[in-house]
CSV table of C-alpha atoms in Angstrom, one decimal:
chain,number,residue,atom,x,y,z
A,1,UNK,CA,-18.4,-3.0,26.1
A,2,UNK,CA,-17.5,-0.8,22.9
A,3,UNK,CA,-14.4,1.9,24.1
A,4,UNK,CA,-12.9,4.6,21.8
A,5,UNK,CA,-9.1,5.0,21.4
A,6,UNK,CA,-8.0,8.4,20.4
A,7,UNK,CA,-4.4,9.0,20.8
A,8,UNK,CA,-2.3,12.3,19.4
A,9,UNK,CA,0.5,9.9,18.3
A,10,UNK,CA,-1.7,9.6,15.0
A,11,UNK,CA,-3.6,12.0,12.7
A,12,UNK,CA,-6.8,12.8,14.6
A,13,UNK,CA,-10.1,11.4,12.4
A,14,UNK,CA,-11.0,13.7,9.2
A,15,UNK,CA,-14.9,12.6,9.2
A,16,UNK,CA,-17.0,11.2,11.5
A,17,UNK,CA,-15.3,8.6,13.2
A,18,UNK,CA,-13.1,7.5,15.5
A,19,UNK,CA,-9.4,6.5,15.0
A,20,UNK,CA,-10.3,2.8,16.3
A,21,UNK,CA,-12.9,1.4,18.4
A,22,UNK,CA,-12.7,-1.6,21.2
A,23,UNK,CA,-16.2,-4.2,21.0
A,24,UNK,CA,-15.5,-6.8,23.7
A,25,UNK,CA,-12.3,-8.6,22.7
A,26,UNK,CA,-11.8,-7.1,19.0
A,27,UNK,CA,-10.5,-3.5,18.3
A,28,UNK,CA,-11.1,-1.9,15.0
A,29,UNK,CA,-8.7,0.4,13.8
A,30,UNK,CA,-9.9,3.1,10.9
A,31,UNK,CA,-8.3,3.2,7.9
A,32,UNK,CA,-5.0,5.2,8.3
A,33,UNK,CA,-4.0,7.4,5.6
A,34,UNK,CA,-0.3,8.0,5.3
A,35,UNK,CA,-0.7,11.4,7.1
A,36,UNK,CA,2.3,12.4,9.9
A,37,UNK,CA,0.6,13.5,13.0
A,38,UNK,CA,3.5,16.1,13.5
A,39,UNK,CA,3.0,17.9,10.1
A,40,UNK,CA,-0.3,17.1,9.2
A,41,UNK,CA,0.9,16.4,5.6
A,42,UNK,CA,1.9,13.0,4.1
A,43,UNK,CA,4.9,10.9,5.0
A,44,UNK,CA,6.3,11.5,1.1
A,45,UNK,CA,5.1,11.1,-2.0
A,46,UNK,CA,6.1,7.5,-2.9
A,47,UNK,CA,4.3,4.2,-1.6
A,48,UNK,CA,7.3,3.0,0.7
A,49,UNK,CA,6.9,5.8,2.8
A,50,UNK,CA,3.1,6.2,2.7
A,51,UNK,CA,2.7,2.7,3.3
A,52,UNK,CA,5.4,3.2,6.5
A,53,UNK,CA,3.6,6.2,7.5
A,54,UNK,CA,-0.1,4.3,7.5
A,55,UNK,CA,1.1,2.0,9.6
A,56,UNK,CA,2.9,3.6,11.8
A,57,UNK,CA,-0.1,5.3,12.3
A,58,UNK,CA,-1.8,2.1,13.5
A,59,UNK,CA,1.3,1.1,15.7
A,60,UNK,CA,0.3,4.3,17.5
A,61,UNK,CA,-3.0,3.6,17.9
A,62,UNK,CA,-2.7,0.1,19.4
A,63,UNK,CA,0.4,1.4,21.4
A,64,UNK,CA,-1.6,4.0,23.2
A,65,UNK,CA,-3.8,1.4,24.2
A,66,UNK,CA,-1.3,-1.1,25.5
A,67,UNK,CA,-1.7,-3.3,22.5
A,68,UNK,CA,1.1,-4.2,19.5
A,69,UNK,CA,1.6,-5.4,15.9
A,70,UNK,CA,1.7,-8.9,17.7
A,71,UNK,CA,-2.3,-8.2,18.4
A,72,UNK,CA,-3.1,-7.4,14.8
A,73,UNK,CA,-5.0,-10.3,13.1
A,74,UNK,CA,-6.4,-8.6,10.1
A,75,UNK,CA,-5.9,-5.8,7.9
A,76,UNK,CA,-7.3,-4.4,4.2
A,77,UNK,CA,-4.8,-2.3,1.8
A,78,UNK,CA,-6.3,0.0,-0.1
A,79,UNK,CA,-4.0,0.7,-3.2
A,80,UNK,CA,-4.7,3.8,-6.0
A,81,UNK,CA,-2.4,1.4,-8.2
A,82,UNK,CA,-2.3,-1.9,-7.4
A,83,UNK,CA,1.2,-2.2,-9.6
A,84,UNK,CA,2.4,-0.8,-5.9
A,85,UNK,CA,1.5,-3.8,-4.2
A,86,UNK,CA,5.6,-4.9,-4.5
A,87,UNK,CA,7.1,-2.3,-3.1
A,88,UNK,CA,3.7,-1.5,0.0
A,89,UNK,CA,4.7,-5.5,0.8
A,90,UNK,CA,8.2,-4.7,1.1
A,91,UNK,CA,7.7,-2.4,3.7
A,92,UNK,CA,4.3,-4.0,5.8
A,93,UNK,CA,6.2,-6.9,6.2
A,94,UNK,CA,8.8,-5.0,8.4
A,95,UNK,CA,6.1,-4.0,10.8
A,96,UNK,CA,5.0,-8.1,12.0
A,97,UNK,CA,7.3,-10.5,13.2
A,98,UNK,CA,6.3,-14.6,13.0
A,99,UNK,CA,2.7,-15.0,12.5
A,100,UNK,CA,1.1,-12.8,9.8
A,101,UNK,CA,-2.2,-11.5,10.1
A,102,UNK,CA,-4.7,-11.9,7.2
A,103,UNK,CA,-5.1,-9.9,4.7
A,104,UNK,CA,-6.8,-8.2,1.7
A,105,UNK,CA,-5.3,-5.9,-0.4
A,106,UNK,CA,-7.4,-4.2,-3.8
A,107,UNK,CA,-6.5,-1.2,-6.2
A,108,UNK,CA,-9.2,1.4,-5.9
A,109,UNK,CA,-10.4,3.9,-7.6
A,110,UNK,CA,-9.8,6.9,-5.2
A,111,UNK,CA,-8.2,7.5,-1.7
A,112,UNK,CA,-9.2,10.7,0.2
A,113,UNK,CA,-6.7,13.4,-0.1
A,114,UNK,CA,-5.2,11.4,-3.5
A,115,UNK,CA,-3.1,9.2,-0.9
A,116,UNK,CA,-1.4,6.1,-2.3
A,117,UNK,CA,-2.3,3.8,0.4
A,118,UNK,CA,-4.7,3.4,3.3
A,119,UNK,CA,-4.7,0.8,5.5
A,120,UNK,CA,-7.4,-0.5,8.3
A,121,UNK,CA,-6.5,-2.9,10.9
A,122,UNK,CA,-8.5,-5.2,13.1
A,123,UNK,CA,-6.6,-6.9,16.8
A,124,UNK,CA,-7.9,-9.1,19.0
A,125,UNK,CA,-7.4,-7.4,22.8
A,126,UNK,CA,-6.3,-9.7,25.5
A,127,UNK,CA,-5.9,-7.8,28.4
């Protein structure tokens, strides 16, 4: 079974792809830019709030599904500096409570629209 999610909580895809995807138990959630669905424009200019805003974003996605942060099991940060990673931890640790899902985290050369952050999540779909 492979479902799309597409909700209007989050900032609709800018490419060719879908804003997550549902195979079997696993769902897939696209990298999320720190882009505010409201405004189209990002959250602010520094990484707490872009890194708030991306996921947010993600909250959104799995939220429109039924799903939570609770369901997350892995994610990847993409960093343009990875001096950031401090202050992006700070804040993704607000967003899960108890058991932390995986993670990788790497400084990169580029994010689209000169973002600071992007972050792509993967949840495991019990329902």
């Amino acid at each position: 079974m492979k479902k799309v999610y597409a909700t209007s909580s989050a900032p609709s895809a800018i490419g060719p792809y879908s804003q997550a995807v549902q195979a079997g138990d696993v769902v897939f959630v696209s990298g999320q830019l720190p882009i505010d669905p409201a405004t189209g424009e990002f959250a602010g200019a520094d990484i707490a709030s872009q890194t708030r805003q991306s996921l947010t974003n993600i909250k959104a996605i799995l939220e429109s599904e039924g799903l939570s942060m609770e369901d997350v099991v892995k994610t990847t940060v993409l960093l343009q500096h990875i001096s950031d990673f401090g202050a992006m931890n700070e804040v993704y640790g607000t967003f899960f409570a108890g058991d932390f899902p995986a993670r990788a985290a790497f400084e990169v050369a580029a994010l689209p629209k000169g973002a600071l952050v992007e972050i792509e999540a993967v949840a495991y779909c019990r329902k």
